[in-house]
Structures are given as C-alpha cells and as structure tokens.
Amino acid sequence: MTADDILREMGLGPVWKLRATPAAAPVEESAASSPAAFPSVQEIAPACVTAVDAAMTWDELATTVAACRQCRLCEARKQAVLGVGDANADWLFVGEGPGAEEDQRGEPFVGQAGKLLDNRLAAIGLRRGENVYIANAVKCRPPENRTPAPEEAAACRPYLERQIELIRPKLIVALGRPAAQTLLQTEVKIGAARGKLHDYRGIPLIVTYHPAYLLRTLLDKAKAWEDLCFMRRTMQARKGG
Ligand code: URA
Ligand code: SF4
C-alpha cells in the first residue's frame, strides 16, 4: 500500500488540482517581515471601526457584509460570502477568501478546495453545517484568487471578529497562512505554527494547511493528518473539561 492509498483510505484523497494561485503560497518576505503588514483597522480603514457595531445581530451582520464597500475587493465580486453553518457551532474553520465558485454560489468552500475540506471534516467525524461553521478571512473574492492584501484582510477582520463573538466556538481552525495571520495578528509560518495551541481571545486556535495546498507534498499530507488528530483531541479535552 502506498502512502497515497493510505491517505485515500483516510478520506484525504483523491488528489485535487491546485488553483492557479495556490491559496497558501507564501507572501512576499518583505511584506511578511514588516510590522506594516499588519496595520490596525484604524490605521487604514477608519470607517470600518463603525461598520461593525459591537451588538450587531446575525441579520445585521449579513446585511452589512452584503452591502460592504470597505475595501477594493467589493469591486469585482458578484456577492460577498459571509459564511455557512451552525450559528452555535463548537468548530469554526476559517479559510482565506472566496474563489470563483464561492463568489457565484455565495457559500464558502464549495469548489475543489471545499471538497477537500469536506473530506478532512469527514475524517474527524464532522459535517458541514452540523456543529461546524465555515468562514473566510475576507468575504469577497480576490481577483484571480490572489492572496488578500494585508489592508483587505484588516478591513474585513471586524466581520470575522463579530462572527466569532456570535458563534462562540470551542475551537477555531485557521486554514492556511492568511487566515492564521488575520486571526493571530502576527506573522505565521505554518510549519512552525501547526501542532500548537494558539489563543484567539481566550478561544483555542489551531493552525493547519489550507486544503488547496495540502496535496502538494506527501509529507504535508501526513502532517495534515496529524493536525486533524490534534484538533479532535483538543475538542475532546475542551468538552471533557
Ligand atoms: N479557498 C478559501 O480559502 N475559501 C473558500 O471559500 C474557497 C477556497
Ligand atoms: Fe467589505 Fe470584506 Fe468585502 Fe472588503 S472583503 S468589501 S471589507 S466584505
């Protein structure tokens, strides 16, 4: 049995094609190493501070995001994609941003990367919409699926923050570097950040590979499996304790 066979057995296969621009491609070092890569919302998008009311309900959030024009990603989108799933989920998965299919359908992770994500969820006994919420760091599709710019992620972050306040998940899983950096507000290297418990405002956060990146190397596939086991153990400990 090859490693690929094993992975297929685990629900991690088959091999999906990567998007034209791999979602987890490293950002330019110059941008990533400079603190200016993580400007605060106030610095770059003053209007955003008032765009999200601390008491905003799901309905208000959905209406606001649908009409949002706080960053230039609004220009090419068909629609903003807020998220999908159980509003009281224990599990929150956060991706990078909608791709073409997500932009068309208005739901995160419905294209090829989504099939992979669903396989990974199934591998730890989870299903989309059942105790799981799926969102993205940015709600509007970046043109050509490029990585969202730091100022775009910062402009959109208040929406994700409000989603997290409303959901109150027991565990957050950041899928790939842009999601991890947006949530942790620091430079993240997946290889170093995975396998550890991070903290998002008191909620445990685990960083793992973006599903679209996953199938590039066998080594990373094996590591992704370790990450899934780590997530499941962490949730079990949270529920037990
Ligand atoms: N990749 C993402 O990061 N999010 C999606 O919703 C789809 C693909
Ligand atoms: Fe608004 Fe976020 Fe869309 Fe930018 S990506 S326009 S901040 S909803």
XYZ file of N, CA and C and ligand atoms in Angstrom:
739
model
N 0.853 -1.206 0.000
C 0.000 0.000 0.000
C 0.885 1.252 0.000
N 0.614 2.149 -0.909
C 1.428 3.371 -0.932
C 0.845 4.384 0.052
N 1.627 5.417 0.313
C 1.143 6.482 1.202
C -0.131 7.097 0.641
N -0.201 7.188 -0.680
C -1.404 7.760 -1.296
C -2.640 6.902 -1.014
N -2.434 5.572 -1.068
C -3.552 4.668 -0.780
C -4.040 4.891 0.650
N -3.078 5.026 1.545
C -3.434 5.206 2.958
C -4.245 6.485 3.112
N -3.772 7.520 2.452
C -4.465 8.810 2.575
C -5.863 8.731 1.991
N -5.995 7.972 0.900
C -7.313 7.830 0.291
C -8.249 7.113 1.273
N -7.705 6.084 1.918
C -8.482 5.361 2.930
C -8.948 6.310 4.028
N -8.099 7.271 4.357
C -8.408 8.196 5.448
C -9.350 9.308 4.990
N -9.709 9.280 3.726
C -10.609 10.313 3.235
C -9.875 11.568 2.812
N -8.569 11.461 2.668
C -7.801 12.659 2.295
C -7.520 12.712 0.804
N -7.842 11.628 0.092
C -7.675 11.669 -1.348
C -9.010 11.929 -1.988
N -9.190 11.979 -3.260
C -8.126 11.919 -4.253
C -7.388 13.257 -4.369
N -6.430 13.255 -5.254
C -5.626 14.463 -5.414
C -6.406 15.479 -6.234
N -6.643 16.629 -5.647
C -7.321 17.716 -6.358
C -6.288 18.650 -6.950
N -6.677 19.258 -8.037
C -5.760 20.230 -8.648
C -5.740 21.508 -7.826
N -4.579 22.105 -7.767
C -4.470 23.393 -7.086
C -5.095 24.483 -7.930
N -5.524 25.550 -7.273
C -5.990 26.706 -8.016
C -4.792 27.340 -8.717
N -5.066 28.200 -9.657
C -4.000 28.847 -10.416
C -2.993 29.491 -9.462
N -3.510 30.234 -8.498
C -2.641 30.809 -7.482
C -2.885 30.030 -6.204
N -1.927 29.200 -5.784
C -2.171 28.391 -4.606
C -2.492 29.289 -3.411
N -3.535 28.876 -2.691
C -4.029 29.741 -1.625
C -3.001 29.973 -0.537
N -2.165 28.955 -0.298
C -1.252 29.109 0.823
C 0.156 29.485 0.359
N 0.253 30.021 -0.846
C 1.562 30.432 -1.329
C 2.135 31.468 -0.382
N 3.420 31.370 -0.094
C 3.994 32.321 0.849
C 3.869 33.758 0.335
N 3.560 34.656 1.212
C 3.513 36.049 0.802
C 4.941 36.543 0.685
N 5.106 37.632 0.006
C 6.455 38.139 -0.184
C 7.100 38.411 1.170
N 8.346 38.000 1.270
C 9.033 38.128 2.551
C 9.048 39.571 3.033
N 9.237 40.479 2.097
C 9.342 41.880 2.517
C 8.039 42.314 3.198
N 6.935 41.888 2.620
C 5.656 42.269 3.207
C 5.452 41.553 4.537
N 5.836 40.258 4.552
C 5.539 39.463 5.728
C 6.405 39.855 6.924
N 7.624 40.299 6.665
C 8.506 40.538 7.789
C 8.343 41.942 8.365
N 7.601 42.775 7.651
C 7.456 44.131 8.157
C 6.219 44.234 9.030
N 6.322 44.918 10.161
C 5.148 45.066 11.015
C 4.025 45.775 10.269
N 4.374 46.543 9.248
C 3.351 47.262 8.492
C 2.444 46.299 7.726
N 2.847 45.008 7.678
C 1.985 44.029 7.021
C 0.715 43.795 7.842
N 0.710 44.246 9.089
C -0.471 44.048 9.926
C -0.954 45.361 10.510
N -1.300 46.294 9.636
C -1.768 47.571 10.162
C -3.093 47.369 10.885
N -3.338 48.184 11.855
C -4.619 48.064 12.542
C -5.717 48.592 11.639
N -6.929 48.196 11.951
C -8.060 48.664 11.155
C -8.112 50.186 11.172
N -7.855 50.751 12.340
C -7.940 52.191 12.487
C -6.984 52.907 11.533
N -5.794 52.316 11.341
C -4.800 52.972 10.508
C -5.229 53.068 9.063
N -5.908 52.033 8.583
C -6.135 52.008 7.141
C -7.581 52.112 6.727
N -8.489 51.829 7.602
C -9.889 51.864 7.187
C -10.752 52.404 8.321
N -10.648 53.703 8.587
C -11.331 54.262 9.745
C -12.818 53.950 9.743
N -13.429 53.908 8.562
C -14.871 53.691 8.509
C -15.251 52.315 9.048
N -14.313 51.357 8.948
C -14.619 50.006 9.400
C -14.886 49.935 10.888
N -14.302 50.852 11.623
C -14.453 50.790 13.070
C -15.918 50.950 13.439
N -16.623 51.755 12.692
C -18.040 51.929 12.986
C -18.911 50.988 12.154
N -18.319 50.331 11.149
C -19.121 49.459 10.283
C -19.664 48.275 11.063
N -18.922 47.816 12.069
C -19.385 46.689 12.859
C -19.714 47.171 14.260
N -20.973 47.165 14.533
C -21.469 47.543 15.840
C -21.213 46.374 16.788
N -20.771 46.674 17.984
C -20.447 45.610 18.937
C -21.656 44.710 19.226
N -22.840 45.243 19.039
C -24.040 44.460 19.374
C -24.733 43.907 18.133
N -24.046 43.943 17.011
C -24.677 43.531 15.754
C -25.206 42.093 15.797
N -26.426 41.920 15.323
C -27.007 40.570 15.257
C -26.537 39.900 13.959
N -26.851 38.615 13.838
C -26.506 37.897 12.598
C -27.153 38.584 11.394
N -28.412 38.957 11.540
C -29.110 39.576 10.407
C -28.454 40.888 10.007
N -28.121 41.688 11.008
C -27.469 42.975 10.717
C -26.100 42.761 10.092
N -25.393 41.771 10.608
C -24.077 41.462 10.060
C -24.199 41.033 8.593
N -25.157 40.169 8.324
C -25.343 39.683 6.948
C -25.699 40.838 6.011
N -26.561 41.725 6.448
C -26.967 42.863 5.620
C -25.783 43.795 5.383
N -25.010 44.031 6.442
C -23.864 44.940 6.336
C -22.806 44.374 5.391
N -22.511 43.093 5.549
C -21.478 42.479 4.707
C -21.941 42.450 3.239
N -23.204 42.155 3.025
C -23.712 42.089 1.646
C -23.541 43.427 0.925
N -23.624 44.516 1.681
C -23.542 45.844 1.068
C -22.168 46.487 1.250
N -21.238 45.752 1.868
C -19.967 46.369 2.275
C -19.115 46.825 1.085
N -18.541 48.009 1.252
C -17.595 48.516 0.257
C -16.365 49.082 0.956
N -15.952 48.402 2.029
C -14.846 48.927 2.829
C -13.475 48.657 2.228
N -13.403 47.795 1.243
C -12.110 47.617 0.586
C -12.346 47.346 -0.893
N -11.251 47.332 -1.666
C -11.431 47.273 -3.122
C -11.902 45.910 -3.619
N -11.911 44.903 -2.728
C -12.412 43.595 -3.177
C -13.902 43.647 -3.524
N -14.579 44.692 -3.088
C -16.007 44.820 -3.432
C -16.195 45.023 -4.935
N -15.158 45.528 -5.590
C -15.336 45.957 -6.984
C -15.607 44.806 -7.942
N -14.902 43.682 -7.766
C -15.025 42.594 -8.739
C -15.918 41.452 -8.256
N -16.422 41.543 -7.023
C -17.202 40.414 -6.503
C -18.580 40.350 -7.164
N -19.112 39.139 -7.228
C -20.524 39.002 -7.585
C -21.345 39.211 -6.313
N -20.881 38.589 -5.253
C -21.532 38.761 -3.956
C -20.524 38.522 -2.842
N -20.780 39.130 -1.711
C -19.956 38.845 -0.537
C -20.416 37.507 0.040
N -19.465 36.749 0.603
C -19.757 35.410 1.138
C -19.467 35.432 2.640
N -20.513 35.527 3.429
C -20.327 35.696 4.877
C -19.812 34.429 5.546
N -20.469 33.314 5.267
C -20.085 32.066 5.932
C -21.256 31.110 5.875
N -21.033 29.908 6.371
C -22.102 28.916 6.323
C -21.989 28.010 7.538
N -23.120 27.586 8.045
C -23.092 26.568 9.083
C -23.939 26.904 10.285
N -23.617 26.190 11.333
C -24.361 26.226 12.572
C -23.920 27.461 13.369
N -24.851 28.328 13.669
C -24.527 29.593 14.342
C -24.026 29.379 15.773
N -24.237 28.182 16.307
C -23.718 27.877 17.650
C -22.673 26.762 17.608
N -21.975 26.658 16.509
C -21.052 25.538 16.311
C -19.927 25.528 17.347
N -19.485 24.336 17.704
C -18.272 24.198 18.518
C -17.033 24.436 17.661
N -17.122 24.071 16.375
C -15.975 24.150 15.471
C -16.131 25.319 14.507
N -15.097 26.143 14.412
C -15.089 27.197 13.392
C -13.850 27.020 12.514
N -14.066 26.878 11.228
C -12.968 26.787 10.267
C -12.914 28.100 9.485
N -11.717 28.653 9.392
C -11.574 29.932 8.696
C -10.580 29.779 7.539
N -11.075 30.031 6.327
C -10.227 29.978 5.138
C -9.718 31.352 4.761
N -9.332 31.462 3.514
C -8.669 32.685 3.061
C -9.683 33.670 2.465
N -10.334 33.251 1.416
C -11.318 34.121 0.784
C -12.046 33.320 -0.271
N -13.222 33.785 -0.707
C -13.981 33.037 -1.705
C -13.213 32.911 -3.024
N -13.392 31.785 -3.696
C -12.902 31.620 -5.063
C -14.050 31.850 -6.032
N -13.860 31.425 -7.270
C -14.870 31.700 -8.301
C -16.221 31.052 -7.968
N -16.180 29.787 -7.573
C -17.450 29.092 -7.312
C -18.155 29.644 -6.083
N -17.347 30.002 -5.088
C -17.919 30.565 -3.869
C -18.577 31.914 -4.169
N -17.920 32.695 -5.018
C -18.438 34.006 -5.424
C -19.770 33.843 -6.170
N -19.843 32.792 -6.979
C -21.073 32.500 -7.726
C -22.199 32.045 -6.807
N -21.856 31.157 -5.890
C -22.905 30.486 -5.102
C -23.168 31.116 -3.753
N -22.253 31.962 -3.313
C -22.485 32.656 -2.044
C -22.219 31.809 -0.812
N -21.465 30.722 -1.007
C -21.148 29.848 0.137
C -19.652 29.542 0.127
N -18.988 29.546 1.301
C -17.556 29.262 1.328
C -17.249 27.794 1.006
N -16.102 27.573 0.435
C -15.571 26.220 0.227
C -16.566 25.286 -0.471
N -17.058 25.699 -1.615
C -17.913 24.813 -2.408
C -17.205 24.324 -3.674
N -16.009 24.850 -3.970
C -15.243 24.393 -5.133
C -14.335 23.231 -4.760
N -13.250 23.092 -5.483
C -12.366 21.941 -5.256
C -11.750 21.938 -3.863
N -11.319 23.105 -3.421
C -10.754 23.170 -2.063
C -11.819 22.772 -1.044
N -13.064 23.074 -1.367
C -14.172 22.737 -0.475
C -14.392 21.240 -0.372
N -14.215 20.545 -1.515
C -14.367 19.084 -1.472
C -13.309 18.488 -0.551
N -12.120 19.056 -0.663
C -11.048 18.591 0.217
C -11.344 18.879 1.674
N -11.861 20.072 1.915
C -12.196 20.423 3.299
C -13.258 19.463 3.823
N -14.272 19.177 3.010
C -15.317 18.248 3.444
C -14.729 16.871 3.764
N -13.754 16.435 2.953
C -13.084 15.155 3.241
C -12.356 15.200 4.579
N -11.727 16.334 4.830
C -10.979 16.440 6.086
C -11.938 16.472 7.265
N -13.046 17.156 7.095
C -14.048 17.182 8.172
C -14.552 15.760 8.428
N -14.865 15.062 7.329
C -15.395 13.696 7.474
C -14.391 12.805 8.195
N -13.114 13.043 7.969
C -12.081 12.198 8.583
C -12.090 12.312 10.101
N -12.612 13.422 10.628
C -12.725 13.520 12.092
C -14.197 13.551 12.517
N -15.036 12.965 11.673
C -16.433 12.759 12.057
C -17.286 14.020 12.006
N -16.871 15.014 11.225
C -17.638 16.264 11.152
C -18.280 16.417 9.788
N -19.382 17.180 9.778
C -20.052 17.507 8.524
C -20.368 18.985 8.491
N -20.220 19.541 7.323
C -20.587 20.934 7.073
C -21.982 21.215 7.655
N -22.085 22.245 8.439
C -23.398 22.651 8.941
C -23.835 21.949 10.223
N -23.138 20.881 10.609
C -23.515 20.182 11.842
C -22.453 20.444 12.893
N -22.725 21.406 13.730
C -21.770 21.792 14.777
C -20.487 22.383 14.193
N -20.559 22.779 12.925
C -19.403 23.347 12.221
C -19.842 24.643 11.539
N -19.018 25.674 11.664
C -19.251 26.893 10.886
C -17.995 27.125 10.040
N -18.215 27.549 8.799
C -17.088 27.789 7.886
C -17.145 29.235 7.400
N -16.039 29.937 7.568
C -15.975 31.339 7.139
C -14.626 31.583 6.460
N -14.449 32.780 6.009
C -13.185 33.162 5.382
C -12.650 34.451 6.003
N -11.348 34.652 5.838
C -10.734 35.879 6.351
C -11.291 37.096 5.617
N -11.441 37.004 4.301
C -12.113 38.082 3.558
C -13.372 37.520 2.918
N -14.387 38.362 2.867
C -15.702 37.898 2.429
C -15.925 38.063 0.922
N -15.051 38.792 0.260
C -15.216 38.991 -1.186
C -14.032 38.379 -1.925
N -14.321 37.853 -3.102
C -13.314 37.122 -3.858
C -12.173 38.024 -4.330
N -10.941 37.705 -3.973
C -9.815 38.443 -4.542
C -9.661 38.081 -6.020
N -9.478 39.075 -6.894
C -9.342 38.796 -8.331
C -8.242 37.758 -8.588
N -8.489 36.864 -9.507
C -7.562 35.764 -9.839
C -7.179 34.927 -8.623
N -7.998 34.953 -7.609
C -7.718 34.183 -6.388
C -6.381 34.536 -5.750
N -5.956 35.775 -5.929
C -4.701 36.152 -5.279
C -4.907 36.179 -3.763
N -3.783 36.138 -3.053
C -3.844 36.247 -1.597
C -4.380 37.628 -1.236
N -5.294 37.714 -0.289
C -5.788 39.042 0.090
C -4.643 39.924 0.598
N -4.670 41.186 0.229
C -3.651 42.122 0.713
C -3.890 42.381 2.199
N -2.829 42.721 2.923
C -2.989 42.952 4.371
C -4.075 43.978 4.686
N -4.178 45.024 3.855
C -5.193 46.046 4.172
C -6.609 45.534 3.891
N -6.723 44.593 2.956
C -8.043 43.999 2.696
C -8.443 43.094 3.868
N -7.494 42.282 4.312
C -7.770 41.404 5.455
C -8.103 42.243 6.692
N -7.394 43.344 6.868
C -7.647 44.200 8.044
C -9.018 44.864 7.945
N -9.387 45.279 6.736
C -10.696 45.931 6.564
C -11.831 44.964 6.858
N -11.628 43.704 6.524
C -12.689 42.702 6.671
C -12.700 42.053 8.057
N -11.632 42.209 8.789
C -11.491 41.475 10.045
C -12.621 41.716 11.052
N -13.127 42.943 11.175
C -14.207 43.142 12.155
C -15.410 42.223 11.931
N -15.664 41.849 10.678
C -16.791 40.943 10.412
C -16.506 39.557 10.971
N -15.286 39.092 10.752
C -14.903 37.781 11.283
C -14.926 37.818 12.815
N -14.440 38.920 13.364
C -14.432 39.044 14.832
C -15.857 38.972 15.388
N -16.775 39.654 14.709
C -18.167 39.626 15.185
C -18.763 38.223 15.011
N -18.416 37.564 13.901
C -18.891 36.185 13.716
C -18.433 35.310 14.888
N -17.179 35.474 15.269
C -16.639 34.635 16.349
C -17.347 34.947 17.668
N -17.627 36.233 17.903
C -18.361 36.602 19.125
C -19.746 35.963 19.145
N -20.384 35.935 17.980
C -21.742 35.382 17.915
C -21.742 33.856 18.033
N -20.782 33.212 17.388
C -20.740 31.742 17.381
C -20.233 31.201 18.722
N -19.253 31.871 19.270
C -18.550 31.412 20.479
C -18.106 29.952 20.329
N -17.284 29.674 19.321
C -16.845 28.287 19.105
C -15.932 27.820 20.237
N -15.804 26.502 20.368
C -14.873 25.942 21.356
C -13.481 25.827 20.770
N -13.405 25.791 19.443
C -12.104 25.665 18.786
C -12.166 26.365 17.429
N -11.127 27.119 17.141
C -11.013 27.764 15.829
C -9.876 27.086 15.068
N -10.122 26.726 13.815
C -9.073 26.160 12.980
C -8.795 27.143 11.848
N -7.580 27.651 11.814
C -7.172 28.573 10.749
C -6.575 27.750 9.617
N -7.199 27.851 8.444
C -6.755 27.074 7.280
C -5.807 27.929 6.447
N -4.537 27.720 6.633
C -3.551 28.448 5.845
C -3.104 29.744 6.487
N -2.068 30.284 5.875
C -1.371 31.421 6.461
C -2.194 32.714 6.546
N -2.910 33.102 5.484
C -3.651 34.355 5.610
C -4.691 34.318 6.732
N -5.381 33.189 6.879
C -6.371 33.079 7.956
C -5.679 33.160 9.312
N -4.562 32.440 9.440
C -3.847 32.427 10.716
C -3.324 33.818 11.060
N -2.791 34.495 10.063
C -2.226 35.831 10.325
C -3.321 36.834 10.671
N -4.443 36.717 10.003
C -5.552 37.628 10.291
C -6.049 37.429 11.712
N -6.156 36.175 12.129
C -6.706 35.910 13.454
C -5.688 36.180 14.561
N -4.442 35.826 14.311
C -3.448 35.944 15.381
C -2.728 37.283 15.354
N -2.911 38.035 14.260
C -2.316 39.369 14.164
C -0.801 39.349 14.329
N -0.218 38.338 13.725
C 1.226 38.250 13.760
C 1.666 37.447 12.549
N 2.929 37.536 12.207
C 3.414 36.727 11.100
C 3.384 35.260 11.500
N 2.899 34.426 10.583
C 2.772 32.998 10.881
C 3.478 32.208 9.790
N 4.236 31.214 10.195
C 4.731 30.214 9.251
C 4.041 28.912 9.648
N 3.347 28.320 8.682
C 2.514 27.165 9.008
C 3.343 26.054 9.662
N 4.520 25.802 9.091
C 5.346 24.708 9.598
C 5.666 24.868 11.079
N 5.857 26.108 11.505
C 6.199 26.373 12.909
C 4.943 26.500 13.770
N 3.849 26.942 13.170
C 2.652 27.260 13.969
C 1.751 26.049 14.186
N 1.820 25.077 13.276
C 0.941 23.923 13.404
C 1.388 23.051 14.588
N 0.444 22.259 15.102
C 0.797 21.362 16.206
C 0.825 22.043 17.562
N 0.509 23.349 17.581
C 0.484 24.074 18.858
C -0.900 24.641 19.085
N -1.201 24.868 20.337
C -2.458 25.555 20.629
C -2.166 27.043 20.733
N -2.827 27.807 19.882
C -2.724 29.267 19.954
C -3.982 29.773 20.656
N -4.027 31.071 20.853
C -5.159 31.643 21.572
C -5.745 32.798 20.780
N -7.052 32.732 20.551
C -7.745 33.889 19.988
C -8.733 34.360 21.055
N -8.380 35.413 21.758
C -9.266 35.993 22.786
C -9.867 34.926 23.699
N -9.017 34.032 24.151
C -9.474 33.004 25.095
C -9.992 31.728 24.451
N -10.104 31.714 23.122
C -10.566 30.501 22.427
C -9.339 29.809 21.822
N -9.193 28.494 22.058
C -8.051 27.794 21.462
C -8.115 27.847 19.934
N -6.960 28.022 19.339
C -6.891 28.137 17.878
C -5.777 27.233 17.374
N -6.100 26.442 16.368
C -5.124 25.547 15.738
C -4.906 26.001 14.306
N -3.650 26.009 13.913
C -3.283 26.411 12.554
C -2.951 25.152 11.758
N -3.508 25.051 10.556
C -3.120 23.936 9.683
C -3.056 24.416 8.239
N -2.697 23.513 7.361
C -2.551 23.863 5.950
C -3.893 24.198 5.327
N -3.856 25.083 4.358
C -5.055 25.324 3.563
C -5.318 24.084 2.720
N -6.580 23.658 2.586
C -6.835 22.430 1.826
C -6.306 22.466 0.393
N -6.312 23.606 -0.237
C -5.839 23.649 -1.623
C -4.330 23.418 -1.724
N -3.664 23.650 -0.633
C -2.201 23.492 -0.605
C -1.806 22.073 -0.252
N -2.730 21.435 0.450
C -2.443 20.172 1.137
C -1.804 19.080 0.318
N -2.262 18.939 -0.895
C -1.862 17.742 -1.622
C -0.601 17.926 -2.443
N 0.121 18.977 -2.145
C 1.350 19.218 -2.892
C 2.433 18.210 -2.571
N 2.621 17.955 -1.323
C 3.675 17.027 -0.958
C 3.126 15.984 -0.003
N 3.635 14.780 -0.127
C 3.195 13.706 0.743
C 3.473 14.020 2.193
N 4.594 14.653 2.429
C 4.976 14.967 3.794
C 3.907 15.836 4.442
N 3.458 16.859 3.689
C 2.469 17.759 4.264
C 1.126 17.059 4.448
N 0.834 16.087 3.589
C -0.409 15.339 3.770
C -0.361 14.563 5.088
N 0.792 13.973 5.350
C 0.921 13.235 6.606
C 0.809 14.194 7.789
N 1.404 15.364 7.640
C 1.312 16.352 8.728
C -0.120 16.834 8.901
N -0.820 16.960 7.791
C -2.219 17.405 7.873
C -3.054 16.398 8.652
N -2.721 15.133 8.482
C -3.434 14.103 9.248
C -3.143 14.260 10.735
N -1.879 14.531 11.056
C -1.531 14.787 12.463
C -2.344 15.962 12.999
N -2.482 16.993 12.169
C -3.230 18.180 12.601
C -4.688 17.832 12.886
N -5.270 16.979 12.039
C -6.668 16.571 12.256
C -6.808 15.845 13.595
N -5.845 14.976 13.877
C -5.902 14.240 15.145
C -5.751 15.196 16.325
N -4.876 16.168 16.153
C -4.663 17.169 17.208
C -5.948 17.968 17.463
N -6.632 18.329 16.372
C -7.896 19.067 16.520
C -8.909 18.244 17.307
N -9.012 16.971 16.930
C -10.020 16.131 17.575
C -9.702 15.956 19.063
N -8.423 15.742 19.343
C -8.025 15.611 20.757
C -8.325 16.886 21.530
N -8.030 18.020 20.911
C -8.252 19.299 21.588
C -9.724 19.500 21.880
N -10.574 19.186 20.911
C -12.014 19.349 21.134
C -12.492 18.393 22.222
N -11.985 17.173 22.202
C -12.410 16.209 23.229
C -12.037 16.712 24.619
N -10.836 17.298 24.719
C -10.387 17.820 26.018
C -11.261 18.998 26.437
N -11.643 19.840 25.476
C -12.489 21.012 25.781
C -13.859 20.563 26.274
N -14.363 19.519 25.645
C -15.712 19.076 26.004
C -15.689 18.327 27.328
N -14.586 17.596 27.564
C -14.471 16.842 28.801
C -14.245 17.761 30.003
N -13.570 18.885 29.761
C -13.142 19.702 30.900
C -14.009 20.916 31.130
N -10.489 28.836 -0.548
C -10.751 29.538 0.573
O -9.858 29.921 1.305
N -12.019 29.781 0.883
C -13.049 29.372 0.127
O -14.190 29.672 0.490
C -12.755 28.658 -1.049
C -11.480 28.393 -1.361
Fe -16.103 44.589 2.757
Fe -14.692 42.451 3.433
Fe -15.777 42.617 1.010
Fe -13.711 44.169 1.645
S -13.685 41.928 1.509
S -15.577 44.814 0.595
S -14.113 44.601 3.818
S -16.884 42.482 2.961
